[in-house]
Coordinates of N, CA, C and O in Angstrom, one line a residue:
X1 N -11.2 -23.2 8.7 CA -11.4 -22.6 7.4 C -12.6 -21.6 7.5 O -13.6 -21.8 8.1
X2 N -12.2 -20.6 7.0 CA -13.4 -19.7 6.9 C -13.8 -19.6 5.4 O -13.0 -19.9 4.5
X3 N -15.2 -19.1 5.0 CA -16.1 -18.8 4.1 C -15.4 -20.2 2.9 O -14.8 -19.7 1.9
X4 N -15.7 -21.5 3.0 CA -15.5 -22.6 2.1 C -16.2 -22.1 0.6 O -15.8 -22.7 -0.4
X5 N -17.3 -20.9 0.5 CA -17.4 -20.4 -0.7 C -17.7 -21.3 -2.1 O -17.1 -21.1 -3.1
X6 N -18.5 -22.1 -2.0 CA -18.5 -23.1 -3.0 C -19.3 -22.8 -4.2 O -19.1 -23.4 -5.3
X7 N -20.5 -21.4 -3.9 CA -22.3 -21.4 -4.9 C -22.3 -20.4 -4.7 O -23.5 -19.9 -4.9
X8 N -20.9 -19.2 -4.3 CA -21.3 -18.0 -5.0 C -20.6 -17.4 -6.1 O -20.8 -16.3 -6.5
X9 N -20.0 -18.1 -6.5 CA -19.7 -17.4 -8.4 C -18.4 -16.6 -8.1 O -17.8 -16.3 -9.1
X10 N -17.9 -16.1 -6.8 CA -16.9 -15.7 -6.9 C -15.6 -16.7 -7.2 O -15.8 -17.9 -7.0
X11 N -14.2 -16.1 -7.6 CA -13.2 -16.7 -7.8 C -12.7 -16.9 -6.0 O -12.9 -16.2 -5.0
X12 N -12.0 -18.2 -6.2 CA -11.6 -18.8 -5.0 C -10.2 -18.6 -4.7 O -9.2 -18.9 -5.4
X13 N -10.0 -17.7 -3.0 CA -8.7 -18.2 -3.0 C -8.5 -19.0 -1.9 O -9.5 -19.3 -1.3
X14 N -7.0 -19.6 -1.5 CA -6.8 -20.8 -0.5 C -5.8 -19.4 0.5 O -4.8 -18.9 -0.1
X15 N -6.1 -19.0 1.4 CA -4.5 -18.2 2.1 C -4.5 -19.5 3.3 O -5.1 -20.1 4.2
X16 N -3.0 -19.5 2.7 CA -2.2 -20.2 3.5 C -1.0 -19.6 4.8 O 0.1 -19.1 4.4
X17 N -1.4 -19.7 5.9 CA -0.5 -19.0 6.8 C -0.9 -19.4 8.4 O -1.9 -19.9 8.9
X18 N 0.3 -19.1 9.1 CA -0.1 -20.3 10.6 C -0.3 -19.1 11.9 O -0.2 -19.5 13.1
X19 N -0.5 -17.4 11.3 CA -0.8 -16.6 11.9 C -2.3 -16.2 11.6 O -2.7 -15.7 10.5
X20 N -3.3 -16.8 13.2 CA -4.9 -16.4 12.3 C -5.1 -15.0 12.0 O -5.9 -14.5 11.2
X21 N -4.1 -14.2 12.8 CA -4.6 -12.1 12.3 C -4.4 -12.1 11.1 O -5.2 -11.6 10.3
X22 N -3.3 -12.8 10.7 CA -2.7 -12.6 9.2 C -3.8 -13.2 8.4 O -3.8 -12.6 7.3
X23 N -4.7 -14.1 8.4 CA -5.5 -14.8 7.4 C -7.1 -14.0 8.2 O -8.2 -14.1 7.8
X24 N -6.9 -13.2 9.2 CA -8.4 -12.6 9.1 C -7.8 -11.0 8.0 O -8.3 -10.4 7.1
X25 N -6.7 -10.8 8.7 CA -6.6 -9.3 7.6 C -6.7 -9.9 5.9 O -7.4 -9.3 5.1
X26 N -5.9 -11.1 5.6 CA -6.4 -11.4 4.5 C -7.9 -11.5 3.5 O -8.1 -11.0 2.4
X27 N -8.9 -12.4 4.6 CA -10.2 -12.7 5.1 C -11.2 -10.9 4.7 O -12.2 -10.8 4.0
X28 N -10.4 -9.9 5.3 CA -11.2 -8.4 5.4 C -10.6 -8.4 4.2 O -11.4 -8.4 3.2
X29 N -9.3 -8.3 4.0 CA -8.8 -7.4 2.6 C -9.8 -8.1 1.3 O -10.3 -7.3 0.5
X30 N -9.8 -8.8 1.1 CA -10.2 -9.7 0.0 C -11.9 -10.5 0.0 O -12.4 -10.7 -1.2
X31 N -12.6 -10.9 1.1 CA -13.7 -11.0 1.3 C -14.8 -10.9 0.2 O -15.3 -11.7 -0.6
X32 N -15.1 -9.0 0.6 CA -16.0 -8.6 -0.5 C -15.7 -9.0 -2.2 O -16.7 -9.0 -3.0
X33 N -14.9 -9.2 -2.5 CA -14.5 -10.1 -3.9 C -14.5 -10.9 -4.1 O -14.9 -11.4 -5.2
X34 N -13.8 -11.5 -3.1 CA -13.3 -13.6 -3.5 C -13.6 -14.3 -2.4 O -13.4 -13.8 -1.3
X35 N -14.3 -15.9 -2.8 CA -14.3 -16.1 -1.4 C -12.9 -16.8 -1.3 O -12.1 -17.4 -2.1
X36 N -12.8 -16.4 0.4 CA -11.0 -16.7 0.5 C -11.5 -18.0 1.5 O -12.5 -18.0 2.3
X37 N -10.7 -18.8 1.4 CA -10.3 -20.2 2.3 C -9.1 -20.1 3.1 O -8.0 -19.6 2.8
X38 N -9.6 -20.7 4.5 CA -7.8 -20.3 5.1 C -7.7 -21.5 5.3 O -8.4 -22.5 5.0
X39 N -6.6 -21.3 6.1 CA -6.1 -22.9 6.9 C -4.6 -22.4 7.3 O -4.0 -21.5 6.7
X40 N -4.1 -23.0 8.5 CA -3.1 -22.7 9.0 C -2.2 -23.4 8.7 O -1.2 -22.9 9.2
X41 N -1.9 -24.3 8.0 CA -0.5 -24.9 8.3 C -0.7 -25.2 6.4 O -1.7 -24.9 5.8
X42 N 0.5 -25.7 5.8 CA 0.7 -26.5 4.9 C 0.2 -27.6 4.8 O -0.5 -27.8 3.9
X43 N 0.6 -28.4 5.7 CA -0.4 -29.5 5.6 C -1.6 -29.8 4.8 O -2.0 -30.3 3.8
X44 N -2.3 -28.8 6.1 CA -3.6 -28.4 5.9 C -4.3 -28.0 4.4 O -5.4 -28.3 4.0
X45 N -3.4 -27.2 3.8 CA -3.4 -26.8 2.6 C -3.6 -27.8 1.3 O -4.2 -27.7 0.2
X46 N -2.7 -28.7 1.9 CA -2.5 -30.1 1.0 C -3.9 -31.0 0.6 O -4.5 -31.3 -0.4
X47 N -4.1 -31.2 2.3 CA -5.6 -31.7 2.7 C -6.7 -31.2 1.6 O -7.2 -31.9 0.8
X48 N -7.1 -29.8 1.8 CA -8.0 -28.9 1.3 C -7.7 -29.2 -0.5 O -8.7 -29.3 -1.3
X49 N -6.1 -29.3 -0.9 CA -5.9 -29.4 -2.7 C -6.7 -30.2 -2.8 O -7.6 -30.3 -3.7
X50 N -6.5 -30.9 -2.0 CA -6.6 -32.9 -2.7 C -8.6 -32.7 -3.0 O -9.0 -33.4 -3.9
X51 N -9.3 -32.2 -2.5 CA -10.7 -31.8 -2.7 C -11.0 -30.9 -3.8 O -11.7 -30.9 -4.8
X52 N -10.1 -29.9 -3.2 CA -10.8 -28.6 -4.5 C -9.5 -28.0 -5.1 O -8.3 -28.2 -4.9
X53 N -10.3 -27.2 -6.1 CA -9.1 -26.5 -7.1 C -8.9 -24.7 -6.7 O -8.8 -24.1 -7.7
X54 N -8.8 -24.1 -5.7 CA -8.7 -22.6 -5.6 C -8.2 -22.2 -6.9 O -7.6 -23.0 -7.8
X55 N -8.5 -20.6 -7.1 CA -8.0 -20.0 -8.2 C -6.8 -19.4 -8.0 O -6.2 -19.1 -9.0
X56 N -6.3 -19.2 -6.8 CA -5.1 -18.6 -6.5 C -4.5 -19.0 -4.9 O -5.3 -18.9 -3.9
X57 N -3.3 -19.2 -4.8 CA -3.0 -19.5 -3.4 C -2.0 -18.5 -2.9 O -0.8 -18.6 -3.1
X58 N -2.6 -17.4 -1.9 CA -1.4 -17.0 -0.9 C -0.5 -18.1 0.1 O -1.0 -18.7 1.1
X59 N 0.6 -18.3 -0.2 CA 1.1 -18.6 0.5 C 1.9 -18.3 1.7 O 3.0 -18.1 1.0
X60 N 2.2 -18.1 3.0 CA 3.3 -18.1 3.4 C 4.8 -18.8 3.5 O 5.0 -19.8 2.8
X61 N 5.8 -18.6 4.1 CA 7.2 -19.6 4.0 C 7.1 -19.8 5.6 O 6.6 -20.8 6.1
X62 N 7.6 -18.9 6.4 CA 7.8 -19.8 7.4 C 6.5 -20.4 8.2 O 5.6 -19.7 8.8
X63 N 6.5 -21.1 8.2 CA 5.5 -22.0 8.8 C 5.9 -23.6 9.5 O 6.5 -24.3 8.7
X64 N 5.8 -24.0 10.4 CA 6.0 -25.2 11.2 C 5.2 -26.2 11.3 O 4.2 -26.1 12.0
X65 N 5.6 -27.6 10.5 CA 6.6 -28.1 10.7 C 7.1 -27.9 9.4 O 8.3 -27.9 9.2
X66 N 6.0 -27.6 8.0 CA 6.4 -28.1 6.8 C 6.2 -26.7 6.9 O 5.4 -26.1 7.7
X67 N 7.2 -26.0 5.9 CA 7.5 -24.8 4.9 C 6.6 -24.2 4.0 O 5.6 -24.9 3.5
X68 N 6.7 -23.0 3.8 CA 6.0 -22.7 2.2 C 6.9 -23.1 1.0 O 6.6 -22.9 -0.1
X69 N 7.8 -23.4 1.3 CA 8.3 -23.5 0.1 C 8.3 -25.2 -0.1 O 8.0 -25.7 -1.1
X70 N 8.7 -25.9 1.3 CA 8.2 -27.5 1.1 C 6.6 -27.9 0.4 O 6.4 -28.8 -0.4
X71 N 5.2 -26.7 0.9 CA 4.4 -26.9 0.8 C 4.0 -26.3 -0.6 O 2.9 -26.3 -1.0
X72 N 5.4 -25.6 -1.2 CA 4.6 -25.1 -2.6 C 5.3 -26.6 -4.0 O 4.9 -27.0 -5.1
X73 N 6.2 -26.9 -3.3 CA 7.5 -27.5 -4.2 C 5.7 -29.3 -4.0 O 5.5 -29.9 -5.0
X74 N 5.2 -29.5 -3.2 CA 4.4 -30.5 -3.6 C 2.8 -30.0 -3.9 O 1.9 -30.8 -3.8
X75 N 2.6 -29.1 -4.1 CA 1.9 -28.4 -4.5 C 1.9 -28.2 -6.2 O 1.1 -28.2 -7.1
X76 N 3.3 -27.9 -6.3 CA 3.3 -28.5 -8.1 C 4.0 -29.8 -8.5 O 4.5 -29.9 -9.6
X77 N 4.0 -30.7 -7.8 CA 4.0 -32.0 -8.0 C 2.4 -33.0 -8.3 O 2.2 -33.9 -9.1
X78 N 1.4 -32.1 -7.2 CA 0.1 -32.4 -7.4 C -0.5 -32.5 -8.8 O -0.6 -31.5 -9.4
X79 N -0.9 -33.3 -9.3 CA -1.9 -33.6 -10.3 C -2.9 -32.7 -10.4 O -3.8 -32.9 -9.6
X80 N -3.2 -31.5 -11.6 CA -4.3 -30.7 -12.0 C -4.2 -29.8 -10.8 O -5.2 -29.0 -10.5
X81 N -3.1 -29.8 -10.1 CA -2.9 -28.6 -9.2 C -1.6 -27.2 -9.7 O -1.6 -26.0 -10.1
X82 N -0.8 -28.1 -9.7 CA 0.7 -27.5 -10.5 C 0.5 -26.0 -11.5 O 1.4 -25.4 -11.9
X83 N -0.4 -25.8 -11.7 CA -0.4 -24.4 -12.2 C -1.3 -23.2 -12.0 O -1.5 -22.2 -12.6
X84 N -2.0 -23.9 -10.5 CA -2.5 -22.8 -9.7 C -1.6 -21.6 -9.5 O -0.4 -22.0 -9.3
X85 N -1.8 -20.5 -9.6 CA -1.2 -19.2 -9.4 C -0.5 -19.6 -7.9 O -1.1 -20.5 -7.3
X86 N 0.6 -18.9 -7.5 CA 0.7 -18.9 -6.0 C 1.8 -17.7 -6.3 O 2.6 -17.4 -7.2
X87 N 1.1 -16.8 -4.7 CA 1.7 -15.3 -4.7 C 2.1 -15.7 -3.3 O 1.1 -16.1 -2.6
X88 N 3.1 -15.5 -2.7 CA 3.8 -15.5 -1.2 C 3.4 -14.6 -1.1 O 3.1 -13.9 -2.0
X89 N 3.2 -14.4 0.1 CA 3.0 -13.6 1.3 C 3.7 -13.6 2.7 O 3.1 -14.3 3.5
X90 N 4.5 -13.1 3.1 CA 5.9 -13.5 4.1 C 6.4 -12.4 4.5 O 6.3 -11.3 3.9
X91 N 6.9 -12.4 5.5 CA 7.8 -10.8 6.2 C 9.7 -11.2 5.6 O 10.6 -10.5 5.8
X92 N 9.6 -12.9 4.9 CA 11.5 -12.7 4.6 C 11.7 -12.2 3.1 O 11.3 -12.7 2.0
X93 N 12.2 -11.4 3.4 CA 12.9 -10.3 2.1 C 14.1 -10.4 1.3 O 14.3 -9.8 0.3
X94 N 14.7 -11.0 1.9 CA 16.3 -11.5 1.6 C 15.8 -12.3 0.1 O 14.6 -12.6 -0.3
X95 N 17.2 -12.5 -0.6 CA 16.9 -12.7 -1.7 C 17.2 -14.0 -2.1 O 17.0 -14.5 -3.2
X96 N 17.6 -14.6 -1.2 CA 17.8 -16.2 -1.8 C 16.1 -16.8 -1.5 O 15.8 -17.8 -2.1
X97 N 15.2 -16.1 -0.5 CA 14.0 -16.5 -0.7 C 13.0 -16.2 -1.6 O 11.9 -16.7 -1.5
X98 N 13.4 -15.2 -2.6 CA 13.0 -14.5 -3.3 C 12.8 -14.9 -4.8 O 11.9 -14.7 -5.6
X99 N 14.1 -15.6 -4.7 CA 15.2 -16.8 -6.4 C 14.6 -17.7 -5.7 O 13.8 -18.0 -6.6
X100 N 14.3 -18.6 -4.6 CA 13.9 -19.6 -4.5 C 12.0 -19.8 -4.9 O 11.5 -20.7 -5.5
X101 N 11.5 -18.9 -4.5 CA 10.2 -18.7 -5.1 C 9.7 -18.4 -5.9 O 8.5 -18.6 -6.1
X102 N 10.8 -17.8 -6.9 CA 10.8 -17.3 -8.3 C 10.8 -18.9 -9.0 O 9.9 -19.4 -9.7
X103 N 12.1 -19.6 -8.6 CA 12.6 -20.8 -9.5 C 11.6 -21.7 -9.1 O 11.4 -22.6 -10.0
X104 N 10.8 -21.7 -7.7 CA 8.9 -22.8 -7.4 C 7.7 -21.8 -8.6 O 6.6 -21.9 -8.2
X105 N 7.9 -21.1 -9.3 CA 7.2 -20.5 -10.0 C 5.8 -19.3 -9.5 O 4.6 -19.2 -9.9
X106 N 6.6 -18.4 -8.5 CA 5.5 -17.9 -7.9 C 5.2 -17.1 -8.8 O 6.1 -16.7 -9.6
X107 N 3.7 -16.7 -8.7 CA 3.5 -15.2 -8.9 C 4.0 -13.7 -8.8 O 4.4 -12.9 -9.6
X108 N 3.7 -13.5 -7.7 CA 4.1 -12.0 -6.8 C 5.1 -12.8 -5.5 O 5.6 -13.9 -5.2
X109 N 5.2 -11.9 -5.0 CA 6.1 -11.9 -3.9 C 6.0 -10.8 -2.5 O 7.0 -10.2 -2.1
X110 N 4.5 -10.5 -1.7 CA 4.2 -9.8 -1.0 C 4.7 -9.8 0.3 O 4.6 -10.8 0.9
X111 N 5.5 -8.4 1.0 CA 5.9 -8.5 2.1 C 4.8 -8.0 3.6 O 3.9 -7.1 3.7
X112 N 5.0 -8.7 4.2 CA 4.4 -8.4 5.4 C 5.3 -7.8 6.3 O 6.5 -8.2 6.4
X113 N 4.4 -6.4 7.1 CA 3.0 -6.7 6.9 C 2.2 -5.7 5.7 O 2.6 -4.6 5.3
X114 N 1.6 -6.1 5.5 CA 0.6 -5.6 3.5 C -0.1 -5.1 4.0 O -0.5 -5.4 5.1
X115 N -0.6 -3.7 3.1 CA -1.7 -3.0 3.1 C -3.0 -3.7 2.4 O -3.0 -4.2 1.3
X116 N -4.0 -3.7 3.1 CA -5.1 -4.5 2.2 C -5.1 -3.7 0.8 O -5.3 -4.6 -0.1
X117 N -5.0 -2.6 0.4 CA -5.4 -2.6 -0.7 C -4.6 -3.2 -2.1 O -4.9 -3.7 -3.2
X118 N -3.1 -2.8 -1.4 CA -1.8 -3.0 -2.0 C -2.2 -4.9 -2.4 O -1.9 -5.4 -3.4
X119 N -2.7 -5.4 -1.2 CA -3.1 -6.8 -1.8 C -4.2 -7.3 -2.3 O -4.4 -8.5 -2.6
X120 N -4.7 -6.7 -2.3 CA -6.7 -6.5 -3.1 C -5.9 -6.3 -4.6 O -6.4 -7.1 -5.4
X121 N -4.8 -5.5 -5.3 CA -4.7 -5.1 -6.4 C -3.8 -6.2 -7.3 O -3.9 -6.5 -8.5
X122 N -2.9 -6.7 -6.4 CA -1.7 -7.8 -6.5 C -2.5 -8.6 -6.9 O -2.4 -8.8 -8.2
X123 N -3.5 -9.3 -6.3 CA -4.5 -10.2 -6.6 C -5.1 -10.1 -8.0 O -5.1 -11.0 -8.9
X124 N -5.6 -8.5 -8.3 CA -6.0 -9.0 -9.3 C -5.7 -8.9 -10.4 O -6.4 -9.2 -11.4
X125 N -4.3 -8.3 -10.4 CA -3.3 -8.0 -11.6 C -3.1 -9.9 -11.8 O -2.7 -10.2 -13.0
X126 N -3.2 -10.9 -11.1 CA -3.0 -12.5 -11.0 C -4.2 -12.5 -11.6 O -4.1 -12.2 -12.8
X127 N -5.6 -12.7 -11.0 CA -6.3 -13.4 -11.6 C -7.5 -12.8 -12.6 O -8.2 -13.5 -13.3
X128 N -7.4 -11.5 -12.3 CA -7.7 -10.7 -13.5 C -7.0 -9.8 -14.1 O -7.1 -8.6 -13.7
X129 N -6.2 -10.2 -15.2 CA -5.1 -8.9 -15.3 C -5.8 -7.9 -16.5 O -5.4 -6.7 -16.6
X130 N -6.8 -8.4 -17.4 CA -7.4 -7.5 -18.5 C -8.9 -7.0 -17.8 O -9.8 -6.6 -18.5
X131 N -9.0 -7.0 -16.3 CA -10.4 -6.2 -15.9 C -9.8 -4.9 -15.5 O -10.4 -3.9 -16.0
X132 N -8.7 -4.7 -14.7 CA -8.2 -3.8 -14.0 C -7.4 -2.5 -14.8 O -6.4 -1.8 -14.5
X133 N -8.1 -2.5 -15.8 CA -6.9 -1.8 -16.5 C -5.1 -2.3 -17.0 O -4.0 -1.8 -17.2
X134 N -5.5 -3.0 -17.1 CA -4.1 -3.6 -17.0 C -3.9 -4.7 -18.5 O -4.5 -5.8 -18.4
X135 N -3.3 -4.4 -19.6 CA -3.0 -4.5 -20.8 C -3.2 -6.1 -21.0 O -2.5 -7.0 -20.4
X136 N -4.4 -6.5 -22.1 CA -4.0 -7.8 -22.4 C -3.7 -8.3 -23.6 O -3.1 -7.5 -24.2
X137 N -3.9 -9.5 -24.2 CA -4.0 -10.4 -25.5 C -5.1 -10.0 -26.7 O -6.1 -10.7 -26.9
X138 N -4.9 -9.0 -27.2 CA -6.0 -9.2 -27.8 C -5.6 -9.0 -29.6 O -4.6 -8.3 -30.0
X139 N -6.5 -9.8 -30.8 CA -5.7 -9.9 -31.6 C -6.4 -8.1 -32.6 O -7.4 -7.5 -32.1
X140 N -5.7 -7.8 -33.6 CA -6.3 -6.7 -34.3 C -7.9 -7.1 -34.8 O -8.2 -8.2 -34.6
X141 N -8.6 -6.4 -35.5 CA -9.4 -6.9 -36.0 C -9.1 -6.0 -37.6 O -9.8 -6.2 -38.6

């Protein structure tokens, strides 16, 4: 795991993925903002829930032995976990993986390989969607 991030006030993410380039480009893209948590496998991810609460989870799908989609489908089975944001991050584009991540309730749906900025912004249309310019709730006065 890199930067565990516990006492600096930034928002936390978990990237889940069993390619380390892919979780250090994640690691660069996102760093200076959030602190990001990796971990390679699902599993591992599981391990890390059962401790802490991240604010958002990249996940990947293909991953060995357990899936992203195995590792998101108990991921909202988890207790005070189940409505963590999760935004895939994956190179399969086809659309039954697409409807299947839709119907585990993802967020976004990012293909690899991603431009950091393209994923610096995805991010924070998730976990900040009224800082970025981006329209929120608010009532008249």
């Amino acid at each position: 795991m890199i930067n565990p991030g516990v006492r600096s006030g930034k928002k936390c993410i978990l990237a889940v993925d069993d390619a380390a380039i892919i979780l250090l480009r994640i690691t660069d893209a996102l760093g200076e903002y959030y602190d990001v948590v990796t971990v390679n496998s699902g599993a591992r991810a599981l391990r890390y829930l059962e401790r802490k609460k991240p604010d958002l989870i990249l996940l990947d799908i293909r991953m060995m032995p357990k899936d992203g989609f195995e590792t998101l489908r108990e991921i909202r089975a988890m207790e005070g976990r189940a409505e963590i944001p999760v935004i895939m991050l994956t190179g399969m584009e086809d659309k039954k993986s697409v409807m299947e991540g839709i119907k585990l309730g993802i967020r976004d749906y990012i293909l690899k390989p991603f431009f950091p900025d393209d994923l610096l912004e995805r991010v924070r249309r998730v976990l900040e969607p009224g800082e970025q310019g981006w329209p929120e709730q608010t009532e008249e006065l």
